[in-house]
mmCIF file of C-alpha atoms and ligand atoms in Angstrom:
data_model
loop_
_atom_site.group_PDB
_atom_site.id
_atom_site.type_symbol
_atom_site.label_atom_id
_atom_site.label_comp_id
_atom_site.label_asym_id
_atom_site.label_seq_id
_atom_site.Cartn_x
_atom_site.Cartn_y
_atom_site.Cartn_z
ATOM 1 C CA UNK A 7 60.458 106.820 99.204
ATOM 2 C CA UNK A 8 62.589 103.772 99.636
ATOM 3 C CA UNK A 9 65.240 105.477 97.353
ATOM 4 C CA UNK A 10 65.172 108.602 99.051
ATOM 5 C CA UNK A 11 66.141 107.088 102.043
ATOM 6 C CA UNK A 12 69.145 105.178 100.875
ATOM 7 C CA UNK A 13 70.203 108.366 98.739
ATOM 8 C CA UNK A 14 70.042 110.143 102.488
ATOM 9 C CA UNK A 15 72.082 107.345 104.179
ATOM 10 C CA UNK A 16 74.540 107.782 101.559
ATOM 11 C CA UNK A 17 75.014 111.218 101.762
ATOM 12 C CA UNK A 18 75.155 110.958 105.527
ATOM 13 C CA UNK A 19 78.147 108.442 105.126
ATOM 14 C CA UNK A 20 79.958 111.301 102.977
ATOM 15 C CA UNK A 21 79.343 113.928 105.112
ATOM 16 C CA UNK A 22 82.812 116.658 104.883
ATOM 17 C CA UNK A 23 84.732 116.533 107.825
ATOM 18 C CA UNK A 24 83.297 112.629 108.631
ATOM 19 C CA UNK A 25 84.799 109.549 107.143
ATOM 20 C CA UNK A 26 83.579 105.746 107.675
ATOM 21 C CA UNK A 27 85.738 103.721 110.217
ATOM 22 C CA UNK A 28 86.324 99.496 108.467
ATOM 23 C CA UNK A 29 86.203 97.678 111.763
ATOM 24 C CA UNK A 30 84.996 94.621 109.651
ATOM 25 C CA UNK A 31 88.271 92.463 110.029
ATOM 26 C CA UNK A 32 87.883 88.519 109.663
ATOM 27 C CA UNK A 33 88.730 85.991 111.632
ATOM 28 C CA UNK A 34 92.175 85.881 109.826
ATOM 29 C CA UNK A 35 92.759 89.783 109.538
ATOM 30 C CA UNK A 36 92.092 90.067 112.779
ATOM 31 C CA UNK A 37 94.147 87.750 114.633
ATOM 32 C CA UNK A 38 97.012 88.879 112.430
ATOM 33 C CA UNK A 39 96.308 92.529 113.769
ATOM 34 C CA UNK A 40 96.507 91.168 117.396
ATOM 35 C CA UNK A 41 99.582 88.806 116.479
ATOM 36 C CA UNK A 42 101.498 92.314 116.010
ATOM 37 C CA UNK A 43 100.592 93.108 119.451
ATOM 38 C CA UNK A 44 100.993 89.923 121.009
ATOM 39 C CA UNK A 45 97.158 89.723 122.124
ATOM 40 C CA UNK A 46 95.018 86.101 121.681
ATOM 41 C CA UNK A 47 92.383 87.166 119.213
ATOM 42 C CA UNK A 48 89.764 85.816 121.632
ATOM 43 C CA UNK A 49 85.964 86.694 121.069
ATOM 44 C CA UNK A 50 86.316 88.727 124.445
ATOM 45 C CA UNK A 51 89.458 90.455 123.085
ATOM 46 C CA UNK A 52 87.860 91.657 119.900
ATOM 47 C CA UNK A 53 84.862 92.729 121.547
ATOM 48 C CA UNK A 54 87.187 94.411 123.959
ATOM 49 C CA UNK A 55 89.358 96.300 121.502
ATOM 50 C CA UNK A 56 86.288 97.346 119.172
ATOM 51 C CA UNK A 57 84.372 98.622 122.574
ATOM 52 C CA UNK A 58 87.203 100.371 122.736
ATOM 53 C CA UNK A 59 87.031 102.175 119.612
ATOM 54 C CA UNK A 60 83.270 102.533 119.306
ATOM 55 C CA UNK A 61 83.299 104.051 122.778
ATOM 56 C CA UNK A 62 85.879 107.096 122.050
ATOM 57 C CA UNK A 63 83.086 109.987 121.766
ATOM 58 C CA UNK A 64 85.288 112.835 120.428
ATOM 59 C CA UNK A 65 86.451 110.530 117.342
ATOM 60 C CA UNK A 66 83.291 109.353 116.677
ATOM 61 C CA UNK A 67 80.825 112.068 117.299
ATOM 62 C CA UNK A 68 82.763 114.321 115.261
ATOM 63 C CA UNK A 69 84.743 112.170 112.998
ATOM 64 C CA UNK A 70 83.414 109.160 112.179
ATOM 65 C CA UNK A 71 80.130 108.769 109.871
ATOM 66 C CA UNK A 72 79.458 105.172 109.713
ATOM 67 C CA UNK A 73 81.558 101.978 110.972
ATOM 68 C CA UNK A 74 81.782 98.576 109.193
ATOM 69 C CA UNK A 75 81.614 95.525 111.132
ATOM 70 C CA UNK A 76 82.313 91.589 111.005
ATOM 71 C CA UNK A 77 79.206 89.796 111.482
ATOM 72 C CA UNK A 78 80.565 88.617 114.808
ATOM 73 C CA UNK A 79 80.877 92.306 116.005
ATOM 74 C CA UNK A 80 77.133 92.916 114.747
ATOM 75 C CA UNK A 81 75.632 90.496 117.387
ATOM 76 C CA UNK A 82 78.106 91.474 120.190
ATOM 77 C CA UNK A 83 77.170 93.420 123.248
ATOM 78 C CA UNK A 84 79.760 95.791 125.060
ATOM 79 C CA UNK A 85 80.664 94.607 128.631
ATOM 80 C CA UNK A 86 77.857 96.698 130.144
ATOM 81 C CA UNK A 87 75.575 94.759 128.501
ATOM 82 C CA UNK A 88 74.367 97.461 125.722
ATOM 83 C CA UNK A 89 74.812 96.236 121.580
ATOM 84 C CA UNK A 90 77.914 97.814 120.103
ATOM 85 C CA UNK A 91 75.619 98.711 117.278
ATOM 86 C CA UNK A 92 73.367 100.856 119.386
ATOM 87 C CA UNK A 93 76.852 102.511 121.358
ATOM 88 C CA UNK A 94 77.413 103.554 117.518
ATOM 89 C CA UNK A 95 74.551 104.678 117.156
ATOM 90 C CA UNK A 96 74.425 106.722 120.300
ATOM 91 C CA UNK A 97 77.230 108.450 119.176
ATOM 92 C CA UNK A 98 75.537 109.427 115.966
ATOM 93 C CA UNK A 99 77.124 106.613 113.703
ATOM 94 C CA UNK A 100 75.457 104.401 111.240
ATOM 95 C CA UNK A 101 76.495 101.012 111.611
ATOM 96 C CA UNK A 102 77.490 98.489 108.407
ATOM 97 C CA UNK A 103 78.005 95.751 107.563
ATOM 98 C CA UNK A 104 80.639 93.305 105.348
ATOM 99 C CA UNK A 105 79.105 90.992 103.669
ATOM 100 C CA UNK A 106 80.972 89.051 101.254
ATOM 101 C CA UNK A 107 82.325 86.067 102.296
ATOM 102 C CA UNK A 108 86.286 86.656 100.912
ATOM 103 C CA UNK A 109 88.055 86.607 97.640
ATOM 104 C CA UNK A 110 89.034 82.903 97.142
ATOM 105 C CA UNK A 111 90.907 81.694 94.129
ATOM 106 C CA UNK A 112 89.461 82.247 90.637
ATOM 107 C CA UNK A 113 89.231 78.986 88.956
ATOM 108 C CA UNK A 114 90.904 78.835 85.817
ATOM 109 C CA UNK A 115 92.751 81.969 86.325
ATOM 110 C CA UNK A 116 95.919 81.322 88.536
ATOM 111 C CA UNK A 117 97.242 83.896 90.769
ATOM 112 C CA UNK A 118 93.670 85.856 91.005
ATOM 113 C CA UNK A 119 90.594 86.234 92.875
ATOM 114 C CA UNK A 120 86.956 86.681 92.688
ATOM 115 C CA UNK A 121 85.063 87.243 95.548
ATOM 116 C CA UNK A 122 82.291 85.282 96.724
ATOM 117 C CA UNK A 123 78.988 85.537 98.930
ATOM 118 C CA UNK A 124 76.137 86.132 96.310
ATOM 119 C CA UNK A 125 74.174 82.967 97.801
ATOM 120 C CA UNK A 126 71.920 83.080 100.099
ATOM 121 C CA UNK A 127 73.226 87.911 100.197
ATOM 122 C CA UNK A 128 69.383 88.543 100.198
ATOM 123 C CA UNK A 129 67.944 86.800 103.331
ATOM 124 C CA UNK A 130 71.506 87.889 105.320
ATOM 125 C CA UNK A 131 70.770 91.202 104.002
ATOM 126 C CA UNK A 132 67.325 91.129 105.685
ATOM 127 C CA UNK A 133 68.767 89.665 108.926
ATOM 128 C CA UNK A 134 71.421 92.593 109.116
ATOM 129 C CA UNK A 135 68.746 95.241 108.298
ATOM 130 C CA UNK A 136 66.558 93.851 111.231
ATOM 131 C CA UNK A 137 70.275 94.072 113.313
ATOM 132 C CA UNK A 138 70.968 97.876 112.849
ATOM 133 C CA UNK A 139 72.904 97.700 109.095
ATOM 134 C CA UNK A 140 71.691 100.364 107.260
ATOM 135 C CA UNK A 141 74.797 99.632 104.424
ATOM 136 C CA UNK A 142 77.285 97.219 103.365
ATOM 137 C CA UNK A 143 80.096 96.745 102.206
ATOM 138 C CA UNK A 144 81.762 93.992 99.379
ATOM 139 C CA UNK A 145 85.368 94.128 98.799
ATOM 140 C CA UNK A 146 86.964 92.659 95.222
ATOM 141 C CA UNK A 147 90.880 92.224 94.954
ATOM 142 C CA UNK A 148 93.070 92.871 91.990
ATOM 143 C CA UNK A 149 96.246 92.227 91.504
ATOM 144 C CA UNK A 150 98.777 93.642 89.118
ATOM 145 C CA UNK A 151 101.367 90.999 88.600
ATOM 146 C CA UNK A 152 103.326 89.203 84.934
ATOM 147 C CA UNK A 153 100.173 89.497 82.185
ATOM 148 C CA UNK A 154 97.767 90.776 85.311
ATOM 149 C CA UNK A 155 94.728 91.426 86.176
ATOM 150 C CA UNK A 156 92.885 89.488 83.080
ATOM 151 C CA UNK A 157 89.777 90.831 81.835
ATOM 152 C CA UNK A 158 88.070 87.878 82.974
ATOM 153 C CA UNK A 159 88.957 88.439 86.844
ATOM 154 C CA UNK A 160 88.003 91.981 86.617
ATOM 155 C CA UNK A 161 84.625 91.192 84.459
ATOM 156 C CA UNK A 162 83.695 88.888 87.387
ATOM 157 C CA UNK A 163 84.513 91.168 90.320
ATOM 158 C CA UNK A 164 82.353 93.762 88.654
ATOM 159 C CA UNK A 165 79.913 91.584 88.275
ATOM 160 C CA UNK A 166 79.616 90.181 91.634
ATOM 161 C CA UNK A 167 79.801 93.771 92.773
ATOM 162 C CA UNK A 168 76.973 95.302 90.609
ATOM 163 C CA UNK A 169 74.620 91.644 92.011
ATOM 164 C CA UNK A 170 75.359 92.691 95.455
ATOM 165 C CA UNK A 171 74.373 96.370 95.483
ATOM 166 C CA UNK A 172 71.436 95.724 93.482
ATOM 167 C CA UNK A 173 70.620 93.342 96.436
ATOM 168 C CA UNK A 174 71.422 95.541 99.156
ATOM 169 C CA UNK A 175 69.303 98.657 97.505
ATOM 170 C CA UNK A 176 66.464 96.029 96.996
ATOM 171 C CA UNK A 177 66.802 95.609 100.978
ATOM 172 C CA UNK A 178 67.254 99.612 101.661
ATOM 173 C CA UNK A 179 70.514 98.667 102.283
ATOM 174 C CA UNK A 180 73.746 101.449 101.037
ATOM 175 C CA UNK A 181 76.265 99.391 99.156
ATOM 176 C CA UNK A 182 79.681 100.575 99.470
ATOM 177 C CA UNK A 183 81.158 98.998 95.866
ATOM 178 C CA UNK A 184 84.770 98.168 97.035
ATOM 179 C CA UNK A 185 86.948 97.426 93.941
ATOM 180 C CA UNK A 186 90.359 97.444 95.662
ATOM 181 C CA UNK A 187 93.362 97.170 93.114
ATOM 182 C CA UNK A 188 95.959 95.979 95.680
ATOM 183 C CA UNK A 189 99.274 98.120 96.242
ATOM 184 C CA UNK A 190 101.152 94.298 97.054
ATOM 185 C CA UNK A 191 101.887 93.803 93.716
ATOM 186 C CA UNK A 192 105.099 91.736 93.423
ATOM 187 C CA UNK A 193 106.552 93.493 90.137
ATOM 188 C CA UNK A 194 108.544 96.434 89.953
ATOM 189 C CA UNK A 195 107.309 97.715 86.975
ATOM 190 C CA UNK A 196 103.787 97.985 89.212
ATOM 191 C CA UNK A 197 104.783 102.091 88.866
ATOM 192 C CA UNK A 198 101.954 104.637 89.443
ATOM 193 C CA UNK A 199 101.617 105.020 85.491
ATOM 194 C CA UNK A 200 100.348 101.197 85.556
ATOM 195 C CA UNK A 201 97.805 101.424 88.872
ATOM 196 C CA UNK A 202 96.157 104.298 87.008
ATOM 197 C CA UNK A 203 95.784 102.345 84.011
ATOM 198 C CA UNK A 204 94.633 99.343 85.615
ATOM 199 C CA UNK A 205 92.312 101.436 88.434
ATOM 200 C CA UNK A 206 90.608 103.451 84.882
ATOM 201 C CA UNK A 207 89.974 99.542 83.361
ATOM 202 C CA UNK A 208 88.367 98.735 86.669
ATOM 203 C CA UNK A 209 86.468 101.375 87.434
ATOM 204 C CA UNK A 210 84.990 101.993 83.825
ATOM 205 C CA UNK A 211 84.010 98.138 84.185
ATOM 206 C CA UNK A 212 82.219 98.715 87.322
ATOM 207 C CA UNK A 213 79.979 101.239 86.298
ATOM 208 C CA UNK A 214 79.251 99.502 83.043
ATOM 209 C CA UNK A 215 77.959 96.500 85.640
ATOM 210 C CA UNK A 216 75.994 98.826 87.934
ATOM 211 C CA UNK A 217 74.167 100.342 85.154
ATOM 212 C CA UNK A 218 73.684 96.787 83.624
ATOM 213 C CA UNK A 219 72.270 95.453 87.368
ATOM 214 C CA UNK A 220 69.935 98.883 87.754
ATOM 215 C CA UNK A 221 71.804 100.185 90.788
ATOM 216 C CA UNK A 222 70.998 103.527 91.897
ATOM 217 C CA UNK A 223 74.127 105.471 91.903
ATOM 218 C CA UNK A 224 72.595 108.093 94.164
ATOM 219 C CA UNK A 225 72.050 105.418 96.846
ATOM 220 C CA UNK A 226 76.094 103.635 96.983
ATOM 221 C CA UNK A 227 79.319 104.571 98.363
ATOM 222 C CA UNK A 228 82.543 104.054 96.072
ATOM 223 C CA UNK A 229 85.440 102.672 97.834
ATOM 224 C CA UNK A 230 88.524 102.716 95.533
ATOM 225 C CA UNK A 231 92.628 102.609 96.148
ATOM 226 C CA UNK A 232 94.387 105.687 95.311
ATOM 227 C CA UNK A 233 95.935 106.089 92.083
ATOM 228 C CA UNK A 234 99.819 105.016 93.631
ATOM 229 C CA UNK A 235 103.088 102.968 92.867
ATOM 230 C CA UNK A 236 103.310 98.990 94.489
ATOM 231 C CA UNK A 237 105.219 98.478 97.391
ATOM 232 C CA UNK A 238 107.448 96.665 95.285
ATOM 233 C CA UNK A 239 107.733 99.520 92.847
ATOM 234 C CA UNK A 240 111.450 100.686 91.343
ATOM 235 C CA UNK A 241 109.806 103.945 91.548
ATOM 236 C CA UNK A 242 107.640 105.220 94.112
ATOM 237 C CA UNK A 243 105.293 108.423 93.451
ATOM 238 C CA UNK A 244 105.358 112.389 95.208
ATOM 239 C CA UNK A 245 102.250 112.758 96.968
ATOM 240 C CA UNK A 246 101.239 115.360 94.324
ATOM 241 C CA UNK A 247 101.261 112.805 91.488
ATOM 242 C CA UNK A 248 99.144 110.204 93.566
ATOM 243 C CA UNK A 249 96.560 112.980 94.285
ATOM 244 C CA UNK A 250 96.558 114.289 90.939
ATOM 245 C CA UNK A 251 96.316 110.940 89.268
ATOM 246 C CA UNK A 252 93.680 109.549 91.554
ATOM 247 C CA UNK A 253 91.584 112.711 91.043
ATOM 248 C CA UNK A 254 91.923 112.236 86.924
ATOM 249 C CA UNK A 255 90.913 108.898 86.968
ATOM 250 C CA UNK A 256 88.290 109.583 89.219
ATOM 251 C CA UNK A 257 86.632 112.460 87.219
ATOM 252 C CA UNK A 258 87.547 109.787 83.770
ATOM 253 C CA UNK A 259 85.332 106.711 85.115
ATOM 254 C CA UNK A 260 82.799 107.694 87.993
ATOM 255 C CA UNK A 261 79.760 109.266 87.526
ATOM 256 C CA UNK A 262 78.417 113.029 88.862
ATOM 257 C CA UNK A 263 75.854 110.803 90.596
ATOM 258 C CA UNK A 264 77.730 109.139 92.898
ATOM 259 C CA UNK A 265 77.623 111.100 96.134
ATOM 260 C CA UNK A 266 80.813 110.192 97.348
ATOM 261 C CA UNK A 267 83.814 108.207 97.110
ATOM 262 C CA UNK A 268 85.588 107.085 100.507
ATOM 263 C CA UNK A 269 89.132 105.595 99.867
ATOM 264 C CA UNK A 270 90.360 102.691 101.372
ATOM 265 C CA UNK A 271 93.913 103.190 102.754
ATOM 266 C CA UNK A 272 95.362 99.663 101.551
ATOM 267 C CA UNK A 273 98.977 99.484 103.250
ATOM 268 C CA UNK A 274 99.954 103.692 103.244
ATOM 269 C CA UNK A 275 101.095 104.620 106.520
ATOM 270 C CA UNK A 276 98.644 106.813 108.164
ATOM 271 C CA UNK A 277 100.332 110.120 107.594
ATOM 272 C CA UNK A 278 100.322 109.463 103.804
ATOM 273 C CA UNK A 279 96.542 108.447 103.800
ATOM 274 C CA UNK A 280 95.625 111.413 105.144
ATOM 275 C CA UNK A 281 98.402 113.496 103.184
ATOM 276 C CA UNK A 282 97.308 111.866 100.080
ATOM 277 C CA UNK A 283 93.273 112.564 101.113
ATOM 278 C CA UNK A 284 93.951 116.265 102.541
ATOM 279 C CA UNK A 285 95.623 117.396 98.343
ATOM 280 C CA UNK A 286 92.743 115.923 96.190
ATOM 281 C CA UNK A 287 89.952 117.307 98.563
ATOM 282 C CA UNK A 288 92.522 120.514 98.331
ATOM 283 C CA UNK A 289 92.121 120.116 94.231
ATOM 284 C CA UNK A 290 88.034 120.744 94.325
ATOM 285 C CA UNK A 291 85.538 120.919 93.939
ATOM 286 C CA UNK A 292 84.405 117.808 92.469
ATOM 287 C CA UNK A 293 80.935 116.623 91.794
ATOM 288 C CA UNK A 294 80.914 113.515 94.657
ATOM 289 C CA UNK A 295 82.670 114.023 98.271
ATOM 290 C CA UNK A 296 86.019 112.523 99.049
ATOM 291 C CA UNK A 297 86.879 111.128 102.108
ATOM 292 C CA UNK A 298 88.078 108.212 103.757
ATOM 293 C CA UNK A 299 87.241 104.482 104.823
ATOM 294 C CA UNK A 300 90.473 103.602 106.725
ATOM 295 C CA UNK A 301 90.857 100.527 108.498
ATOM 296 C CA UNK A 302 94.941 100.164 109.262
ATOM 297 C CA UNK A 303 95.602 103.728 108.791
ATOM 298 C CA UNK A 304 92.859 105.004 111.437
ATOM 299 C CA UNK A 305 93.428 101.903 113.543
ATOM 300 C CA UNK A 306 97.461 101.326 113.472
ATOM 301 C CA UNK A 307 98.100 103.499 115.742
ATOM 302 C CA UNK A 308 95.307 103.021 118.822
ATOM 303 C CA UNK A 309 95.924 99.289 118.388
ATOM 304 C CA UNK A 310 99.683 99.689 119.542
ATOM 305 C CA UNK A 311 98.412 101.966 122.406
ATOM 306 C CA UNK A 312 95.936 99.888 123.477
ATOM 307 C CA UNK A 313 98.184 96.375 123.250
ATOM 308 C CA UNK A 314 95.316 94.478 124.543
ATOM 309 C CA UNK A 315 95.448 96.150 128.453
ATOM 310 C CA UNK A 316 92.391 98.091 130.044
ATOM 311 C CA UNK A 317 94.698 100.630 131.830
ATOM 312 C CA UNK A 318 95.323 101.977 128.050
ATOM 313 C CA UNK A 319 92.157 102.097 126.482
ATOM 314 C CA UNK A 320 92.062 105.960 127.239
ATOM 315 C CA UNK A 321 95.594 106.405 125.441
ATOM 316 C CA UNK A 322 94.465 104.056 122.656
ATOM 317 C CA UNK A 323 90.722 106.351 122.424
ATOM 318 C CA UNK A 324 93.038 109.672 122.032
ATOM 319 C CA UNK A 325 95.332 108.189 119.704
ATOM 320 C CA UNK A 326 92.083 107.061 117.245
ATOM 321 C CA UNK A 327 90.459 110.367 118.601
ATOM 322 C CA UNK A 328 93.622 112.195 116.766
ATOM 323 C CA UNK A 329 94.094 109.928 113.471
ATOM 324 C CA UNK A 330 89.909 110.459 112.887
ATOM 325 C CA UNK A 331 90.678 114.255 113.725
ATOM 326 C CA UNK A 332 93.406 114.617 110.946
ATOM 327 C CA UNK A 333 91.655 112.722 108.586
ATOM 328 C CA UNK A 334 88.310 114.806 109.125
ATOM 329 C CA UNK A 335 90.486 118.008 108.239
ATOM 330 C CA UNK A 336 91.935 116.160 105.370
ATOM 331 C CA UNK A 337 88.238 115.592 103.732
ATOM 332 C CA UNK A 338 88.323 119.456 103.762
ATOM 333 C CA UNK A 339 91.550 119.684 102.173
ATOM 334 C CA UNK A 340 92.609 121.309 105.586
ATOM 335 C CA UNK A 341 95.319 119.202 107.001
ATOM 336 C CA UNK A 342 99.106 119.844 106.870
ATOM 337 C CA UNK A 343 101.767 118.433 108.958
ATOM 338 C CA UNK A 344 101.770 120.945 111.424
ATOM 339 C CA UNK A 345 98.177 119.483 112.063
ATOM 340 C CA UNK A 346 99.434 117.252 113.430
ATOM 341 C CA UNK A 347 102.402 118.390 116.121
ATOM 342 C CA UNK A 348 99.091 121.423 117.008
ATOM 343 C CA UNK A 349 96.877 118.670 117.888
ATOM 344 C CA UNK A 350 99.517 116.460 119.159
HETATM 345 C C1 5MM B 11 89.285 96.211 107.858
HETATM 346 O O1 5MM B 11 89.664 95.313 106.848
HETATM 347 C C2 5MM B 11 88.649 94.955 105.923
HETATM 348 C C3 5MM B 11 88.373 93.491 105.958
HETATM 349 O O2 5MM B 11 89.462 92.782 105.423
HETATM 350 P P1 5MM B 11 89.447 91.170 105.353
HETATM 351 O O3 5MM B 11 88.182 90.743 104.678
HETATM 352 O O4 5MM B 11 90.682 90.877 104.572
HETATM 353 O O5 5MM B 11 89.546 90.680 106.735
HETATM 354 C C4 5MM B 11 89.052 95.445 104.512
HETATM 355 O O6 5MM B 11 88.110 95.080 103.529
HETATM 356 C C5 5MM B 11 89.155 96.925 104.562
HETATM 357 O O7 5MM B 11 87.878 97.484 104.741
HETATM 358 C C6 5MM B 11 89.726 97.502 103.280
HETATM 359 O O8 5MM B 11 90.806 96.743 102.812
HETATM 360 C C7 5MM B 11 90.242 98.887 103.614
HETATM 361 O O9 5MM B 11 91.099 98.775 104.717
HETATM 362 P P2 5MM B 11 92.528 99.441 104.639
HETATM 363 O O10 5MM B 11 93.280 98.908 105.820
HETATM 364 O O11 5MM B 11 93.119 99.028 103.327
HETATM 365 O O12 5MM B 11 92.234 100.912 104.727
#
């Protein structure tokens, strides 16, 4: 019974046509994102800008399954008094939740990170359940660099990723397992050919950890980067080769089980996300859904529009009504760029 329902939730989250909205910035992403706009990251602003988002009905009725938030944004209420987890719920939504606690320097292993927040995950998890979570999310970093990632970084991460779903299914709780293998990569010879590599070694680790910690694969969400050259790359790759690549090493490491995988967008500009998205979902079927768990490339644009003044929050609504739009296409391998001029 208590799997069923998590396997339900899960499939929910995946649902074609739906993808999950990260709204789950900390303090520090956050008041970077407002820096750009020149807005104080205030607790009234934030609350402000995610009311905002939560409240656009087209984008999230149609477009958006499930939203992850800070813990602050969990225990917020919207100006009119009502919790911005039951306004996403309203609007058919499943609220989430982050709960790690960041990716702070790996001792002994300079220039990586593990990420922490094991201590202490199963009471919080209770606490968020009571709050209106129904699943989480845990985000691990690794960076390609000179003689990087180690195996040791990447044994960690997995294993601190495999403890925390185990927790959160224990608590009826959907883990989204976020391995992110970061696109920042400072060498140039960071070239597609070496993400996918490095994203297989990941990956295959992962899974070996999940079985290891008992975690029902029916019942979690995979977050993963795309297969894709670093910024810094001397090369960078056709959107073809990213889709194809992501999609082999996909069908090489994670299981049939899994019912869906929902990509982070990890610095692409929003047109490539969903460009990127809209060719592997074109490529199926596959065994697990593909779709999307943006946070700059379905937020980029509505934060510009919105630049922290109430007279644009309708602007700011249509511009995330249109990026969740094109994205929902793109899970159905339906979006092209004359999407987006027809909507526009
Ligand atoms: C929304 O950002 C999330 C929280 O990041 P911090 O812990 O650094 O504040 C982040 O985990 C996000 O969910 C993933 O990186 C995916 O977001 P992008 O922008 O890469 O799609």
């Amino acid at each position: 019974m208590m799997s069923k329902k998590i396997e339900e939730i899960a499939a929910a989250m995946v649902t074609p046509g739906k993808g999950i909205l990260a709204a789950d910035e900390s303090s520090g992403t956050i008041k970077k994102r407002f820096d750009s706009i020149n807005v104080d990251s205030t607790e009234d602003n934030r609350r402000d800008y995610r009311q905002m988002l939560f409240t656009s009905r087209s984008a999230m009725r149609k477009h958006i399954s499930g939203v992850i938030l800070f813990d602050e944004t969990i225990r917020q209420k919207a100006a009119n008094g009502k919790n911005l987890v039951d306004i996403i719920g309203a609007a058919g939504s499943i609220p989430g939740i982050k709960v790690d606690t960041g990716a702070k320097e790996f001792a002994g292993h300079p220039g990586e990170k593990v990420t922490e927040g094991l201590d202490g995950l199963r009471e919080r998890l209770k606490e968020y359940h009571r709050l209106g979570a129904r699943f989480a999310k845990w985000r691990a970093v690794i960076d390609i660099a000179e003689g990087l990632p180690t195996w040791g970084c990447i044994k960690a991460n997995a294993h601190a990723l495999a403890r925390y779903a185990a927790l959160c299914q224990e608590q009826r709780i959907v883990p989204i397992v976020e391995p992110e293998v970061l696109m920042d990569g400072p060498v140039a010879s960071h070239n597609i050919n070496r993400c996918a590599k490095v994203t297989e070694w990941v990956l295959n680790t992962v899974f070996a950890e999940l079985y290891e910690a008992r975690v029902r694969l029916e019942g979690m969400v995979l977050k993963p980067n795309m297969v894709i050259a670093g910024k810094n790359a001397r090369t960078k790759a056709k959107p073809e080769q990213v889709a194809e690549q992501t999609v082999r090493c996909l069908k090489a490491t994670v299981p049939a089980s899994v019912p869906g995988i929902a990509f982070l967008s990890g610095g692409q500009s929003d047109i490539e996300a969903t460009h990127h998205l809209s060719l592997m979902n074109a490529m199926g079927p596959f065994p697990w859904n593909l779709t999307f768990s943006y946070g700059r490339a379905l937020q980029a644009a509505a934060l510009k529009t919105w630049a922290g003044k109430p007279d644009n929050v309708a602007k700011a609504q249509e511009a995330f009504a249109h990026r969740a739009h094109m994205n929902g296409l793109a899970t159905k391998g339906k979006w092209s760029k004359a999407s987006e001029k027809r909507a526009a």
